[in-house]
Coordinates of C-alpha atoms in Angstrom, one line a residue:
Chain A
M288 CA 1.2 4.8 5.3
P289 CA 2.7 1.3 7.0
R290 CA 4.5 3.0 10.1
V291 CA 4.6 0.7 13.0
N292 CA 5.5 3.3 16.3
G293 CA 6.2 5.7 13.8
E294 CA 8.9 3.8 11.8
L295 CA 8.5 2.0 8.1
P296 CA 9.5 -1.7 8.6
Y297 CA 11.0 -1.6 5.2
T298 CA 11.8 1.1 3.2
G299 CA 13.0 0.9 -0.9
K300 CA 11.7 0.2 -4.1
V301 CA 9.6 -3.3 -4.7
G302 CA 11.2 -5.7 -6.8
A303 CA 14.8 -3.8 -6.0
E304 CA 15.6 -3.5 -2.0
V305 CA 12.2 -5.0 -1.0
T306 CA 10.8 -8.2 -1.9
I307 CA 6.7 -8.8 -2.4
E308 CA 6.5 -10.6 0.5
Q309 CA 8.0 -7.8 2.4
A310 CA 5.4 -5.3 0.4
R311 CA 2.6 -7.5 1.8
E312 CA 3.0 -7.4 4.7
L313 CA 3.4 -3.6 4.7
A314 CA 0.0 -4.0 2.6
E315 CA -1.7 -5.7 5.8
I316 CA 0.0 -3.1 8.0
C317 CA -1.9 -0.5 5.9
V318 CA -5.0 -2.0 6.4
L319 CA -4.6 -2.2 10.0
K320 CA -3.6 1.4 10.2
G321 CA -6.7 2.8 8.2
L322 CA -8.8 0.8 10.1
S323 CA -7.4 2.5 13.5
C324 CA -7.7 5.3 11.9
L325 CA -11.2 5.1 11.0
E326 CA -12.6 3.4 14.5
A327 CA -10.5 6.7 16.0
E328 CA -12.6 9.0 14.0
L329 CA -16.0 6.7 14.3
G330 CA -16.0 5.4 17.8
S331 CA -16.6 1.7 16.4
L332 CA -15.8 -0.3 13.3
D333 CA -19.5 -1.2 13.4
K334 CA -20.5 1.5 11.4
V335 CA -18.6 0.5 8.1
E336 CA -21.4 -0.5 6.0
Q337 CA -18.8 -1.6 3.1
V338 CA -15.2 -1.2 2.1
L339 CA -16.1 1.0 -1.4
K340 CA -12.4 1.3 -2.6
V341 CA -8.8 1.0 -2.4
T342 CA -6.1 2.3 -4.3
G343 CA -2.7 0.8 -3.7
F344 CA 0.7 2.7 -4.6
V345 CA 3.7 0.6 -4.9
Q346 CA 7.1 2.2 -5.1
S347 CA 8.1 -0.2 -7.7
A348 CA 11.7 -1.2 -9.4
P349 CA 11.7 -0.2 -13.0
G350 CA 10.2 -3.5 -15.0
F351 CA 8.1 -4.8 -12.0
S352 CA 4.7 -5.2 -13.0
Q353 CA 3.2 -7.3 -9.8
Q354 CA 1.6 -4.8 -8.2
P355 CA -1.7 -6.6 -7.7
K356 CA 0.2 -9.4 -5.8
V357 CA 1.1 -6.3 -3.2
L358 CA -2.2 -5.4 -3.4
D359 CA -4.1 -9.2 -2.3
A360 CA -2.9 -8.6 0.9
A361 CA -4.4 -5.8 1.9
S362 CA -7.7 -7.4 -0.1
E363 CA -7.3 -10.4 1.5
L364 CA -7.6 -9.1 5.4
L365 CA -10.3 -6.9 4.3
Q366 CA -12.8 -9.4 3.0
A367 CA -11.3 -11.6 6.0
I368 CA -12.4 -8.7 8.6
F369 CA -15.7 -7.8 6.9
G370 CA -17.0 -10.7 4.9
E371 CA -19.3 -9.6 1.9
K372 CA -19.1 -5.5 3.3
G373 CA -14.8 -6.1 2.8
R374 CA -15.9 -6.5 -1.2
H375 CA -14.5 -3.5 -3.1
A376 CA -13.3 -1.9 -6.3
R377 CA -9.8 -1.5 -6.7
S378 CA -6.9 0.2 -8.4
A379 CA -3.1 -1.0 -8.3
V380 CA -0.5 1.5 -9.5
G381 CA 3.0 1.4 -9.8
V382 CA 5.1 5.0 -8.8
A383 CA 8.5 6.1 -8.8
E384 CA 8.6 7.5 -5.2
L385 CA 6.7 7.7 -2.3
P386 CA 7.0 9.7 0.9
G387 CA 9.5 9.0 2.9
N388 CA 10.7 5.8 0.6
T389 CA 8.0 3.5 1.8
P390 CA 7.4 1.0 -0.7
V391 CA 3.5 0.9 -0.1
E392 CA 0.9 3.5 0.7
I393 CA -2.8 2.7 0.3
E394 CA -5.8 4.7 0.7
F395 CA -8.9 3.1 1.3
V396 CA -12.7 4.5 1.2
F397 CA -15.3 3.4 3.2
A398 CA -19.3 3.7 3.1
V399 CA -20.4 3.9 7.0
N400 CA -23.2 4.8 9.1
A401 CA -22.7 7.5 11.1
N402 CA -26.1 7.0 13.5
K403 CA -25.6 3.3 13.8
Chain L
M9 CA -3.2 21.9 -12.6
P10 CA -1.7 24.9 -11.2
R11 CA -1.9 27.1 -14.5
V12 CA -2.3 30.7 -14.1
N13 CA -3.6 32.5 -17.7
G14 CA -3.4 29.1 -19.0
E15 CA 0.9 28.8 -18.1
L16 CA 2.4 26.6 -15.6
P17 CA 4.6 29.0 -13.2
Y18 CA 7.2 26.0 -13.5
T19 CA 7.8 23.2 -15.2
G20 CA 9.8 19.9 -14.4
K21 CA 10.3 17.4 -11.5
V22 CA 10.9 18.5 -7.7
G23 CA 13.9 17.7 -6.0
A24 CA 15.6 18.8 -9.4
E25 CA 14.2 21.8 -11.7
V26 CA 11.7 22.6 -9.3
T27 CA 12.5 23.7 -5.8
I28 CA 10.1 22.1 -2.7
E29 CA 9.5 25.9 -2.1
Q30 CA 8.1 26.4 -5.9
A31 CA 6.3 23.0 -5.7
R32 CA 4.9 24.4 -2.5
E33 CA 3.6 27.6 -4.6
L34 CA 1.8 25.4 -7.4
A35 CA 0.2 23.3 -4.3
E36 CA -1.0 26.9 -3.2
I37 CA -2.4 27.7 -6.6
C38 CA -4.1 24.1 -7.4
V39 CA -6.0 24.7 -4.3
L40 CA -7.3 28.2 -5.6
K41 CA -7.9 26.4 -9.3
G42 CA -10.4 24.0 -7.6
L43 CA -12.0 26.1 -5.6
S44 CA -12.4 28.4 -8.4
C45 CA -14.1 25.2 -10.6
L46 CA -16.4 24.4 -7.5
E47 CA -17.5 28.0 -7.1
A48 CA -18.3 28.3 -11.0
E49 CA -19.8 25.0 -10.5
L50 CA -22.1 25.5 -7.2
G51 CA -22.5 29.2 -7.5
S52 CA -20.8 29.8 -4.0
L53 CA -18.5 27.6 -1.7
D54 CA -20.7 28.5 1.1
K55 CA -22.5 25.2 0.1
V56 CA -19.0 23.2 0.7
E57 CA -19.8 20.8 4.1
Q58 CA -15.8 19.1 4.3
V59 CA -13.3 18.7 2.4
L60 CA -13.2 15.2 2.1
K61 CA -9.9 14.1 0.5
V62 CA -7.1 15.3 -1.6
T63 CA -4.7 13.1 -3.9
G64 CA -1.5 14.9 -4.5
F65 CA 0.4 14.0 -7.6
V66 CA 4.0 15.2 -7.1
Q67 CA 6.0 14.7 -10.5
S68 CA 10.0 13.6 -8.5
A69 CA 13.0 13.3 -9.2
P70 CA 14.9 9.9 -8.8
G71 CA 15.1 9.7 -4.6
F72 CA 12.6 12.7 -3.8
S73 CA 10.5 11.4 -1.1
Q74 CA 9.2 15.0 0.5
Q75 CA 6.0 14.7 -1.3
P76 CA 3.8 15.3 2.3
K77 CA 6.0 18.3 2.6
V78 CA 4.7 19.8 -0.8
L79 CA 1.5 18.8 -0.2
D80 CA 1.2 20.8 3.3
A81 CA 0.9 23.8 1.5
A82 CA -1.9 22.7 0.1
S83 CA -3.9 21.1 3.3
E84 CA -3.0 24.2 5.3
L85 CA -4.2 26.8 2.8
L86 CA -7.7 24.5 3.0
Q87 CA -7.4 25.0 6.7
A88 CA -6.8 28.1 6.6
I89 CA -10.0 28.7 4.3
F90 CA -12.4 26.3 5.6
G91 CA -11.5 26.2 9.3
E92 CA -12.4 22.6 10.8
K93 CA -14.5 21.9 7.4
G94 CA -11.1 21.7 5.6
R95 CA -9.9 18.5 7.4
H96 CA -9.3 16.0 5.4
A97 CA -7.9 12.7 4.2
R98 CA -4.9 13.0 1.8
S99 CA -2.4 11.1 -0.3
A100 CA 0.5 12.0 -1.3
V101 CA 2.3 10.4 -4.4
G102 CA 5.3 10.6 -6.4
V103 CA 5.2 9.8 -10.0
A104 CA 7.6 10.2 -13.0
E105 CA 5.5 11.9 -15.7
L106 CA 2.6 14.5 -15.2
P107 CA 0.7 16.4 -17.8
G108 CA 2.2 19.2 -19.5
N109 CA 5.3 18.5 -17.4
T110 CA 3.5 20.1 -14.5
P111 CA 5.4 19.6 -11.0
V112 CA 2.2 19.2 -9.3
E113 CA -1.4 18.1 -9.7
I114 CA -4.1 17.7 -7.2
E115 CA -7.1 16.3 -6.9
F116 CA -10.1 17.2 -4.7
V117 CA -13.4 15.5 -3.1
F118 CA -15.6 18.2 -1.4
A119 CA -19.0 16.9 0.1
V120 CA -21.5 19.8 -0.8
N121 CA -24.8 20.8 0.1
A122 CA -26.3 21.6 -3.1
N123 CA -29.5 22.8 -1.1
K124 CA -27.8 25.0 0.6
Chain Q
M192 CA -7.5 -3.0 -17.2
P193 CA -8.0 -2.6 -21.0
R194 CA -7.9 -6.9 -21.2
V195 CA -10.1 -8.5 -24.2
N196 CA -10.6 -11.8 -23.7
G197 CA -8.1 -11.8 -20.7
E198 CA -5.1 -9.9 -22.9
L199 CA -3.9 -7.3 -23.1
P200 CA -4.1 -6.0 -26.8
Y201 CA -0.8 -4.1 -26.0
T202 CA 1.8 -3.7 -23.5
G203 CA 4.8 -1.1 -22.6
K204 CA 5.3 2.0 -22.3
V205 CA 3.0 5.1 -23.9
G206 CA 5.8 7.2 -25.6
A207 CA 8.1 4.2 -26.4
E208 CA 6.6 0.8 -27.5
V209 CA 3.1 1.9 -27.5
T210 CA 1.8 5.1 -29.6
I211 CA -0.8 7.3 -28.7
E212 CA -3.3 6.1 -31.0
Q213 CA -3.0 2.5 -29.3
A214 CA -2.7 4.2 -25.7
R215 CA -6.1 5.9 -26.5
E216 CA -7.7 2.6 -28.0
L217 CA -6.9 1.0 -24.5
A218 CA -8.8 3.8 -22.8
E219 CA -11.8 2.9 -24.9
I220 CA -11.9 -0.7 -23.9
C221 CA -11.2 0.4 -20.3
V222 CA -14.5 2.2 -20.6
L223 CA -16.4 -0.4 -22.0
K224 CA -14.9 -2.8 -19.4
G225 CA -16.2 -0.5 -16.7
L226 CA -19.4 -0.2 -18.3
S227 CA -19.9 -3.8 -18.3
C228 CA -18.5 -4.4 -14.6
L229 CA -21.2 -1.6 -13.4
E230 CA -24.2 -3.3 -15.5
A231 CA -23.2 -7.2 -14.1
E232 CA -23.1 -4.9 -10.8
L233 CA -26.5 -2.8 -11.5
G234 CA -28.4 -5.0 -13.8
S235 CA -28.7 -2.0 -16.0
L236 CA -26.8 1.3 -17.0
D237 CA -30.4 2.9 -16.7
K238 CA -29.6 3.8 -13.1
V239 CA -26.4 6.0 -13.9
E240 CA -27.2 9.2 -12.7
Q241 CA -23.5 10.6 -13.0
V242 CA -20.1 9.8 -14.4
L243 CA -17.8 11.4 -11.1
K244 CA -14.6 11.0 -11.6
V245 CA -12.2 9.4 -13.8
T246 CA -8.6 8.9 -12.8
G247 CA -6.3 7.4 -15.6
F248 CA -2.6 6.1 -15.0
V249 CA -0.8 6.2 -18.1
Q250 CA 2.4 3.9 -18.4
S251 CA 4.8 6.9 -19.9
A252 CA 8.3 6.7 -21.4
P253 CA 10.3 9.1 -19.5
G254 CA 9.9 12.5 -20.7
F255 CA 6.3 11.4 -22.1
S256 CA 3.8 14.3 -20.8
Q257 CA 0.7 13.9 -23.4
Q258 CA -1.4 11.8 -21.0
P259 CA -4.5 13.9 -21.4
K260 CA -4.8 13.5 -24.9
V261 CA -4.7 9.3 -24.0
L262 CA -7.6 9.7 -21.5
D263 CA -9.7 12.1 -23.7
A264 CA -10.6 9.3 -25.9
A265 CA -12.3 7.7 -22.8
S266 CA -14.0 10.9 -21.5
E267 CA -15.1 11.3 -25.4
L268 CA -16.8 8.0 -25.0
L269 CA -18.5 8.0 -22.0
Q270 CA -19.9 11.5 -23.0
A271 CA -20.7 10.0 -26.5
I272 CA -23.0 7.5 -24.2
F273 CA -24.4 8.9 -21.5
G274 CA -24.3 12.8 -22.8
E275 CA -24.5 15.4 -19.8
K276 CA -24.6 12.6 -17.5
G277 CA -21.5 11.9 -18.7
R278 CA -19.5 15.1 -17.8
H279 CA -16.9 14.2 -15.2
A280 CA -13.7 15.3 -13.2
R281 CA -10.4 13.8 -14.2
S282 CA -6.8 13.0 -13.1
A283 CA -4.6 12.2 -15.8
V284 CA -1.4 11.1 -14.2
G285 CA 1.9 9.4 -15.8
V286 CA 3.3 6.5 -14.0
A287 CA 6.3 4.3 -14.1
E288 CA 5.0 1.1 -14.0
L289 CA 1.5 -0.7 -13.9
P290 CA 0.2 -4.0 -13.3
G291 CA 1.1 -6.6 -16.2
N292 CA 2.7 -4.0 -18.0
T293 CA -0.3 -2.5 -18.8
P294 CA 0.2 0.9 -20.9
V295 CA -3.2 2.2 -19.3
E296 CA -4.9 1.9 -16.5
I297 CA -8.4 3.8 -15.4
E298 CA -10.4 4.2 -12.4
F299 CA -14.6 5.6 -12.5
V300 CA -16.4 6.5 -9.9
F301 CA -20.3 6.7 -11.2
A302 CA -23.4 7.9 -9.3
V303 CA -25.8 5.7 -9.6
N304 CA -29.6 5.4 -8.3
A305 CA -29.8 1.9 -7.3
N306 CA -33.4 1.6 -6.7
K307 CA -34.5 3.0 -10.0

């Protein structure tokens, strides 16, 4: 969830109350939040061997079908951070309702080498 | 799917025909069904090393955004059963339509030691 | 995504503009597309040890709850191709909006032996 200091910077449906640009910002925040959780768990992001899978849920206004454009912001950031290790499989899905009215929610799966 | 003897105890959208309390019951049934499938496959739940990931889909009425409250019932049950091994990553998503009009559908990923 | 030569054969919501039969065709195309990506990545599908998980998102008209019937087409094709290795866990979900107005989007997880 793209919370900053416990608050969602934007709420609502993408394509209505929330623009694609705002949703892309939220997608980037999701990446940073995900990596921060992972770092807390692992001690260091150097243990990441590969970003495996990204599943992005976009709270979409009726008729909004540009979910990939939103998720691209997350994918590009992951690749900027991890290079070749940042390549990943991805699903982008538009859903009607997300927790707390968040416009974007992203699930990440990483392959890590815990012994590294 | 939270079927009991092949039947869904409740059907409809959470936040409309189905209350949060009823949806939480269904989330618990999903856990028990999931564990029962896993036990049938593995022979014993002792082989579970970790609950890895829970993805919960809640068939949500327009404007319903308390999906995490529904999924908490599943998370709490998993932690009650597995203790520290029950800690998991989780996504909670609100969707418009689920199979057979079920209010809740949950996907579980477990790490197991098949040789144990 | 079930694109053929870069185009979706059908677009719209299943249960409204798109029939179950058409959606089943798309589900089969998703399987073939998924396997073709996997083959490009691995060199050969002989390296597949098991189809692990299929998550199918069906862009559903209000009240449409036969998502499993759509996904069955994908599951049956996987089992026809891989036999026992084609057995998999599956979630079928109905969502309001999918990228590019596709009626069906499917996510596959395979276990592969890269050294084979």
